[in-house]
PDB file of C-alpha atoms in Angstrom:
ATOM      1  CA  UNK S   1       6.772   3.502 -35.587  1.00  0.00           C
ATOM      2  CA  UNK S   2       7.992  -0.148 -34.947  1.00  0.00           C
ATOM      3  CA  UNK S   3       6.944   0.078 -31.223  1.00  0.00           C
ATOM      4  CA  UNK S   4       3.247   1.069 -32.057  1.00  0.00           C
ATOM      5  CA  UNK S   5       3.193  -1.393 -35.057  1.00  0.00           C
ATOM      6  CA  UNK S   6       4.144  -3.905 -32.145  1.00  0.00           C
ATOM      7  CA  UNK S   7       1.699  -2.962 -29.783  1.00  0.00           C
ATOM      8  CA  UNK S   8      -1.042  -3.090 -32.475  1.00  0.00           C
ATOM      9  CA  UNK S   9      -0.504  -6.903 -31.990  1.00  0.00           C
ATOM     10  CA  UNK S  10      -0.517  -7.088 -28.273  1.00  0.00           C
ATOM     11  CA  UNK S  11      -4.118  -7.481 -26.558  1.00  0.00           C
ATOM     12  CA  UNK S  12      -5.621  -3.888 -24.446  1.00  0.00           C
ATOM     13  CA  UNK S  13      -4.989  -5.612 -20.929  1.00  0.00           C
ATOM     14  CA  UNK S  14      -1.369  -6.347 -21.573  1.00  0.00           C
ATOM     15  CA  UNK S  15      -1.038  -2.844 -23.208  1.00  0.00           C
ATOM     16  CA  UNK S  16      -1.877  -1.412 -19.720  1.00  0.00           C
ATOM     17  CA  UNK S  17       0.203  -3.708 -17.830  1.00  0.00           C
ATOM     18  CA  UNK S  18       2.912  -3.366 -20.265  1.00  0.00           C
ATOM     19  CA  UNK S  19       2.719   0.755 -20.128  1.00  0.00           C
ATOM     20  CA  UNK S  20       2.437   0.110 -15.829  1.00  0.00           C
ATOM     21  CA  UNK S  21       5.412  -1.795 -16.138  1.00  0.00           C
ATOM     22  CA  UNK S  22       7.878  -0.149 -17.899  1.00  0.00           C
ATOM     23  CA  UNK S  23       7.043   3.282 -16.826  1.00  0.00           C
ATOM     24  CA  UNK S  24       7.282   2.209 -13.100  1.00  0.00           C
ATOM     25  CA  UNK S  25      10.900   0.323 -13.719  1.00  0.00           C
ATOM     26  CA  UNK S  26      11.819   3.101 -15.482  1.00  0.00           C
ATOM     27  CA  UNK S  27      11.069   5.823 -12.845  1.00  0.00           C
ATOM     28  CA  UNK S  28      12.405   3.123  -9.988  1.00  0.00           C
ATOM     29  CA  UNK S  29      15.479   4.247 -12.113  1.00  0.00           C
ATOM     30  CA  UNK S  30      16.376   0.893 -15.101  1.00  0.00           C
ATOM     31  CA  UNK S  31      17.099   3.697 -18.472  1.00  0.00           C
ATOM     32  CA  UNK S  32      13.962   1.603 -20.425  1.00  0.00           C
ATOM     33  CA  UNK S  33      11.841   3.912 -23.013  1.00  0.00           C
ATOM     34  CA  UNK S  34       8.953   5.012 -20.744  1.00  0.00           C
ATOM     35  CA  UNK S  35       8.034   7.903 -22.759  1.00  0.00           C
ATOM     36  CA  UNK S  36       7.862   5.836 -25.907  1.00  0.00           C
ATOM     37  CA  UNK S  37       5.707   3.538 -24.808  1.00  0.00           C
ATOM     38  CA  UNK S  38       3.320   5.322 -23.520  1.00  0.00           C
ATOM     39  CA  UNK S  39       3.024   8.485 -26.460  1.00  0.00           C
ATOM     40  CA  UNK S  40       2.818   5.091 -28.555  1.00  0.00           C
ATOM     41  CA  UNK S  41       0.190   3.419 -26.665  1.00  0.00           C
ATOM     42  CA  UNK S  42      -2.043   6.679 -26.303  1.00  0.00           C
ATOM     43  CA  UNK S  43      -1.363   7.351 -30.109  1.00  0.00           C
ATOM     44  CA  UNK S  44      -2.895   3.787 -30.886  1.00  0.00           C
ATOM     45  CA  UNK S  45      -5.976   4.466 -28.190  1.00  0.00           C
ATOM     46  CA  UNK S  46      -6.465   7.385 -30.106  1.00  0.00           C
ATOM     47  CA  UNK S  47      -7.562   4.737 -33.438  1.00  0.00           C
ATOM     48  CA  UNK S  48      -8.571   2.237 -31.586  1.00  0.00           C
ATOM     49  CA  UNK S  49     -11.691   1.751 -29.986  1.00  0.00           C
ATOM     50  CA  UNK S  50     -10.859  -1.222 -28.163  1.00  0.00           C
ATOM     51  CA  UNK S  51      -7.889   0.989 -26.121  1.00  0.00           C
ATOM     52  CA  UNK S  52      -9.457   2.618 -22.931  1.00  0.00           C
ATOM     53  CA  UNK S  53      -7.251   6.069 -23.111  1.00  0.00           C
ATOM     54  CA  UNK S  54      -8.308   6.578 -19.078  1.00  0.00           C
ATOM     55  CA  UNK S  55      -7.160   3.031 -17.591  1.00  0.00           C
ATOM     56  CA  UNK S  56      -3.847   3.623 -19.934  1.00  0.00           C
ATOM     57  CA  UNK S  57      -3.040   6.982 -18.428  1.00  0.00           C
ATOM     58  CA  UNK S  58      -4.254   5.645 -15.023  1.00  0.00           C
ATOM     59  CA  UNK S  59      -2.012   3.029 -15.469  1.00  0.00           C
ATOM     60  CA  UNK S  60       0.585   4.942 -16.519  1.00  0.00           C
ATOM     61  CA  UNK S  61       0.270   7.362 -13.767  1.00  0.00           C
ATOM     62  CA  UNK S  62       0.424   4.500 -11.159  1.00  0.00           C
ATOM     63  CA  UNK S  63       3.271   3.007 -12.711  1.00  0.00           C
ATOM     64  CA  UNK S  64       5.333   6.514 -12.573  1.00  0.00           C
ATOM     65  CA  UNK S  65       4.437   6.715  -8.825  1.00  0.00           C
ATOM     66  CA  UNK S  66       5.047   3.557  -7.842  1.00  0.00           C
ATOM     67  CA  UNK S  67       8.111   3.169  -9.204  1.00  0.00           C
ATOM     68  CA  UNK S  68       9.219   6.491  -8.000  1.00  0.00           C
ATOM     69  CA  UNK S  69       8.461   5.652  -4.878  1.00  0.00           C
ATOM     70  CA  UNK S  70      10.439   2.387  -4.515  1.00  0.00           C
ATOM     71  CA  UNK S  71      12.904   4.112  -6.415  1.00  0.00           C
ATOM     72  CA  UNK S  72      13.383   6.198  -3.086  1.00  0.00           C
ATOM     73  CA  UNK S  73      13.240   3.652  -0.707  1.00  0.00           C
ATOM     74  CA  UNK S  74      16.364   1.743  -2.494  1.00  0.00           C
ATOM     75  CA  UNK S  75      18.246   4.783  -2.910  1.00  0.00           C
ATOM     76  CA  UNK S  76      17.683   5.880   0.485  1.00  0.00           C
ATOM     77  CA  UNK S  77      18.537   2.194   1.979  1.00  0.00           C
ATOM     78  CA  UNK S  78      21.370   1.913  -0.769  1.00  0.00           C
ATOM     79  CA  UNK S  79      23.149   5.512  -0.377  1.00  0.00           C
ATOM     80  CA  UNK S  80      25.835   6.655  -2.123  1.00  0.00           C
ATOM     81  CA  UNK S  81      27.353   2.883  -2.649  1.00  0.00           C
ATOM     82  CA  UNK S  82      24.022   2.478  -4.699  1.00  0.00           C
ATOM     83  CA  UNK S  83      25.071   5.653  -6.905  1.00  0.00           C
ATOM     84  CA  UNK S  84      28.317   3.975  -7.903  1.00  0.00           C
ATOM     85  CA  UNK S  85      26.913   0.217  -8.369  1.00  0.00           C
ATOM     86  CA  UNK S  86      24.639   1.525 -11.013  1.00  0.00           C
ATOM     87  CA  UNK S  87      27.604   3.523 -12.772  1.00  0.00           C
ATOM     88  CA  UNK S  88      29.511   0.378 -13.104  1.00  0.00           C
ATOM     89  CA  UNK S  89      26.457  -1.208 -14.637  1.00  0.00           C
ATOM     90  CA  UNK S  90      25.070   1.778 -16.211  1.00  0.00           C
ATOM     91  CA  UNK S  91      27.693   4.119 -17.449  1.00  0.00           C
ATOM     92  CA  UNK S  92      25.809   5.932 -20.112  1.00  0.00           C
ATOM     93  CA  UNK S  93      23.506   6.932 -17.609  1.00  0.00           C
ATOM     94  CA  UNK S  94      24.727   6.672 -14.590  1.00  0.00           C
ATOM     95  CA  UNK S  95      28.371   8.273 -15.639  1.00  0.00           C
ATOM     96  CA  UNK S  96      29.544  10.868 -12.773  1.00  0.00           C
ATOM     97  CA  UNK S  97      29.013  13.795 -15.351  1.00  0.00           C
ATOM     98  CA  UNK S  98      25.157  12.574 -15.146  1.00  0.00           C
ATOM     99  CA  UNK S  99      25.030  11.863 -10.950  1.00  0.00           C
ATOM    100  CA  UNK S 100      26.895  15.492 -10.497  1.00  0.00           C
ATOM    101  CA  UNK S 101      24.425  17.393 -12.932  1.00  0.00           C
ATOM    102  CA  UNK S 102      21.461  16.001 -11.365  1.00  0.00           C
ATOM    103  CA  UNK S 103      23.077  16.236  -7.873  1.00  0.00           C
ATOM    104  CA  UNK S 104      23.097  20.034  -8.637  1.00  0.00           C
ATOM    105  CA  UNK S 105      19.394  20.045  -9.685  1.00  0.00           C
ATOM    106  CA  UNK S 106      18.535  19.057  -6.574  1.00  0.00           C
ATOM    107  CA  UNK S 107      20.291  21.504  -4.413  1.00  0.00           C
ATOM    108  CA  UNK S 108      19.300  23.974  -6.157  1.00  0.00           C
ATOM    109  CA  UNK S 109      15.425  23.022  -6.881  1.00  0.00           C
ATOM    110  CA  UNK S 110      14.842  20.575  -3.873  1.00  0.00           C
ATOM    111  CA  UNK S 111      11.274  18.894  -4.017  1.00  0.00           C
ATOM    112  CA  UNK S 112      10.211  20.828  -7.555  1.00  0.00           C
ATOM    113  CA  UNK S 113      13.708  18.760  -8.674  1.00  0.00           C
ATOM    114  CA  UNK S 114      11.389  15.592  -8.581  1.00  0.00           C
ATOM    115  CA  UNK S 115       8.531  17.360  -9.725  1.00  0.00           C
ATOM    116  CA  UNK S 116      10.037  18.465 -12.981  1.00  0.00           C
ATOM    117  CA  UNK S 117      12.205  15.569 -13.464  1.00  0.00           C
ATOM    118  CA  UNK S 118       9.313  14.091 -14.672  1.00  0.00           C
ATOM    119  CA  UNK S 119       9.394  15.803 -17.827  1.00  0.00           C
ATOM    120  CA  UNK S 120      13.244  14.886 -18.583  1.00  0.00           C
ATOM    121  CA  UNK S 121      14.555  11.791 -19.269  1.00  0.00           C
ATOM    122  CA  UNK S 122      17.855  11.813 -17.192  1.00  0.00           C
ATOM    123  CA  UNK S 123      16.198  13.267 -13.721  1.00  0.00           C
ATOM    124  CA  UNK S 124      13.299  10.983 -14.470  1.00  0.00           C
ATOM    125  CA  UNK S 125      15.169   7.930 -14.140  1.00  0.00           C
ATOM    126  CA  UNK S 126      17.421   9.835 -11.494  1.00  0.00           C
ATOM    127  CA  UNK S 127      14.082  11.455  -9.284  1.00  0.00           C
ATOM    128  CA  UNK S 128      13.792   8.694  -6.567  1.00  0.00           C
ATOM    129  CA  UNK S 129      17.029   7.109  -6.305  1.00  0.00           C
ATOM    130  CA  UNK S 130      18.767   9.987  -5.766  1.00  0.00           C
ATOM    131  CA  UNK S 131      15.892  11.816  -3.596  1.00  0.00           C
ATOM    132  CA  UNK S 132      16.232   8.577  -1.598  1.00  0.00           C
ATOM    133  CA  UNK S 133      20.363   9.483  -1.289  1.00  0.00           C
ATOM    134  CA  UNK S 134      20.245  12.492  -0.540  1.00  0.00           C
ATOM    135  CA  UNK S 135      17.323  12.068   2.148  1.00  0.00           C
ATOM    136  CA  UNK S 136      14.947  14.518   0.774  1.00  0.00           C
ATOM    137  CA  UNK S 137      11.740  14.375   3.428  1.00  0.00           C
ATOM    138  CA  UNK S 138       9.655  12.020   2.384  1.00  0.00           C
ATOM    139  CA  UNK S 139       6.568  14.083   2.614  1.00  0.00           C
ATOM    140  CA  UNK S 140       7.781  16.667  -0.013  1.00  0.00           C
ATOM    141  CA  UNK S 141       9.421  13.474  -2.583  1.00  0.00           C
ATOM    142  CA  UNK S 142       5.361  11.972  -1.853  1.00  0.00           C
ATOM    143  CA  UNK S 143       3.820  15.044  -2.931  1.00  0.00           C
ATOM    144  CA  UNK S 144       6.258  15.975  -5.916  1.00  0.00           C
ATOM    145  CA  UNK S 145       6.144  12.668  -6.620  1.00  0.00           C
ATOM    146  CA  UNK S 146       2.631  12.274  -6.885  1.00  0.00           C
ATOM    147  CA  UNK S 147       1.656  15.642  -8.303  1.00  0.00           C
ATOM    148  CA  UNK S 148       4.825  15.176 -11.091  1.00  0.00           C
ATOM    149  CA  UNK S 149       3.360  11.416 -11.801  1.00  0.00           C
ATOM    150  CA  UNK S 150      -0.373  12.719 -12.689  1.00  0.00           C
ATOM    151  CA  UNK S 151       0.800  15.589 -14.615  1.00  0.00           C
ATOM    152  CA  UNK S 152       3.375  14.513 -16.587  1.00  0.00           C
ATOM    153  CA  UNK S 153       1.452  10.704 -17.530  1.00  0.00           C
ATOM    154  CA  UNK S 154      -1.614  11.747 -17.317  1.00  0.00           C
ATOM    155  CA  UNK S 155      -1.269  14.810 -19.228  1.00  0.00           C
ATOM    156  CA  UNK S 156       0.997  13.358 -21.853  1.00  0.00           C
ATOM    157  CA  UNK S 157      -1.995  10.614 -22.295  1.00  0.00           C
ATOM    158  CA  UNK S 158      -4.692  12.953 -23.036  1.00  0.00           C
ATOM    159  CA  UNK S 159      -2.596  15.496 -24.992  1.00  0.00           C
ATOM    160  CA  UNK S 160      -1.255  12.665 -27.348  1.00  0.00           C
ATOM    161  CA  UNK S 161      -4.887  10.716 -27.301  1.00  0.00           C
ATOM    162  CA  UNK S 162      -6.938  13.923 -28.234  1.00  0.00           C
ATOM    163  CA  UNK S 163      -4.189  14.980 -30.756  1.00  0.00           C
ATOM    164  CA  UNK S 164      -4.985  11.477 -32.074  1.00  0.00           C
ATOM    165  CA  UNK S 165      -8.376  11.756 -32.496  1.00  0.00           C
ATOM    166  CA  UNK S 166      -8.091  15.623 -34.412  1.00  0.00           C
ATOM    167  CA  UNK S 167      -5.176  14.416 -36.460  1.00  0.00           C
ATOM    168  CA  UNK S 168      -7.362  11.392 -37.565  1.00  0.00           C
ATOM    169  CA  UNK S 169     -10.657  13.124 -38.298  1.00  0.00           C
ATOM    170  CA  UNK S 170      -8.956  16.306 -40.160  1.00  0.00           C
ATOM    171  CA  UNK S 171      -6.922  14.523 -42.230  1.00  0.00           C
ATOM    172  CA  UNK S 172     -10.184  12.747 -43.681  1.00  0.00           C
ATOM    173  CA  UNK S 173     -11.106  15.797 -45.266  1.00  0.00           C
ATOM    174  CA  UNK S 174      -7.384  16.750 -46.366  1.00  0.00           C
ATOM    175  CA  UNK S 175      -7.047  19.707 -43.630  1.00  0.00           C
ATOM    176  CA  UNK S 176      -3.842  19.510 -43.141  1.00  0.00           C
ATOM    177  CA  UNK S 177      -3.456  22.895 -42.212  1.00  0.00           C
ATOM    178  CA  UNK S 178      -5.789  22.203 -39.342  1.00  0.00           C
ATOM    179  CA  UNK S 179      -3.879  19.462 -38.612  1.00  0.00           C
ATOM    180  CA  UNK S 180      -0.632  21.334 -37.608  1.00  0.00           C
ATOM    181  CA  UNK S 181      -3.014  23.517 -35.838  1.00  0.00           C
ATOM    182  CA  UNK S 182      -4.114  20.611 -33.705  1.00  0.00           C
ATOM    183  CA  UNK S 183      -0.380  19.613 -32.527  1.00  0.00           C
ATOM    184  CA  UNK S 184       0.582  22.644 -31.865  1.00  0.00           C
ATOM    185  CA  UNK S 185      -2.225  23.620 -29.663  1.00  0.00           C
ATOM    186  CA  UNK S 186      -1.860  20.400 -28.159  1.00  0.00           C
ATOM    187  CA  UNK S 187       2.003  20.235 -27.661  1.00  0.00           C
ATOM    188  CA  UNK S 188       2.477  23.928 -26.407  1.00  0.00           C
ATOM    189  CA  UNK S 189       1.703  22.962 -23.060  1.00  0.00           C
ATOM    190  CA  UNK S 190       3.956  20.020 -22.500  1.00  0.00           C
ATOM    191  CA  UNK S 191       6.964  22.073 -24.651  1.00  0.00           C
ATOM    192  CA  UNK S 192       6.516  24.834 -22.024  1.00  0.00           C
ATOM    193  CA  UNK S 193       6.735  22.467 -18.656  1.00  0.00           C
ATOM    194  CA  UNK S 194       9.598  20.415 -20.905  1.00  0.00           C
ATOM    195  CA  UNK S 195      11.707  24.333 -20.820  1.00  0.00           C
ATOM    196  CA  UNK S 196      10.873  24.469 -17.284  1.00  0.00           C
ATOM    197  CA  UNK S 197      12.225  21.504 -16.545  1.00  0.00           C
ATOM    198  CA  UNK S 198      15.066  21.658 -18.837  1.00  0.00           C
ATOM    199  CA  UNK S 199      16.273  24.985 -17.021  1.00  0.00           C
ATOM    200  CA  UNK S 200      16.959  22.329 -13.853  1.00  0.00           C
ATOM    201  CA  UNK S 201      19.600  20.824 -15.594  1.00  0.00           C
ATOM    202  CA  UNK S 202      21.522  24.147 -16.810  1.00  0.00           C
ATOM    203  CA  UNK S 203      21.719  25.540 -13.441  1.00  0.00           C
ATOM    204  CA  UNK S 204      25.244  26.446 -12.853  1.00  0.00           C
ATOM    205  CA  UNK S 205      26.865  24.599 -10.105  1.00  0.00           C
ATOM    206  CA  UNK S 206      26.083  25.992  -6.491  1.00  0.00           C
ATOM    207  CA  UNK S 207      28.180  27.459  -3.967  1.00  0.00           C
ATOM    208  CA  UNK S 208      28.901  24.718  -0.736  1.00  0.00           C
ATOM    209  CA  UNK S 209      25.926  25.004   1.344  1.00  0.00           C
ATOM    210  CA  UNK S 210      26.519  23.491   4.482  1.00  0.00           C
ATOM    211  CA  UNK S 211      25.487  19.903   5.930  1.00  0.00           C
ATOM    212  CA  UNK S 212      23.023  20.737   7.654  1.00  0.00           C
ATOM    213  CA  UNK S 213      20.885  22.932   4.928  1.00  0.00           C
TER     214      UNK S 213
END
């Protein structure tokens, strides 16, 4: 609630640079609060007029592939060094519990590792750096990448701007019962790609696949 009452301050072109920004660091893999700030920025679209909810998820959508991206190209410069730099500065999210669980996600998922990361928070920050480490082709991290990015921004924009605009007009006439209707129509598909994700990190660890798989 503080972050929207914030951005209720902040003019529409720094909301989209601000919603670029963060989600891009974030996915380049800094731990900021991507989601938040953008289910908070399409909630506020969603009342106010002056908020274009197709530039924010556009923006938010470039920001998550961008970042990814460059993400990638660190990680694959930085290499395993880079993994144990950001531990040291990092070690809530970055701890080797965290590096070996997502390690395991993408041995056992590969490209759909990236693509579903999207929807958690610890591959999300995790997706390109570590894609980039472990030299995943970059052809399959671009189109996981890409596909992930529009999907899980762009969806979460219109799901959260639409369930805006129902919540607000419904509870005018005192429907609340429509109202819970409304969310969970409009949640139900994001929970169900959020349990598909989540299954990447409860994958038991592998057996040793050789070097060369």
């Amino acid at each position: 609630m503080h972050v929207q009452e914030w951005l209720e301050t902040v003019p529409p072109l720094a909301i989209y640079l601000l919603v670029g920004l963060v989600i891009g660091l974030e996915s380049l893999g800094i731990p900021l609060p991507g989601e938040i700030i953008l289910v908070s920025s399409a909630l506020l679209a969603s009342q106010h007029g002056e908020i274009d909810p197709v530039i924010l998820g556009a923006c938010a959508t470039t920001g998550a592939i961008v970042g990814d991206s460059i993400g990638y190209a660190i990680g694959r410069k930085g290499g395993r060094p880079l993994l144990a730099w950001l531990g040291g500065r990092f070690p809530r999210h970055f701890s080797e519990a965290h590096i070996a669980t997502a390690e395991r996600s993408f041995q056992k998922w590969g490209m759909w590792a990236v693509f579903f990361g999207r929807f958690v928070a610890l591959l999300r920050i995790f997706a390109g750096p570590l894609a980039g480490v472990l030299r995943m082709p970059y052809w399959k991290f671009l189109t996981a990448n890409v596909l992930g990015g529009i999907l899980w921004a762009g969806g979460t924009t219109a799901v959260i701007y639409y369930v805006g605009v129902v919540a607000e007009a419904w509870l005018k006439r005192f429907s609340w019962l429509g109202l819970l209707l409304a969310v969970l129509v409009g949640l139900t598909s994001m929970l169900v790609l959020r349990r598909k994700a989540a299954k990447v990190g409860r994958e038991p660890e592998p057996e040793p696949v050789n070097a060369g798989q």
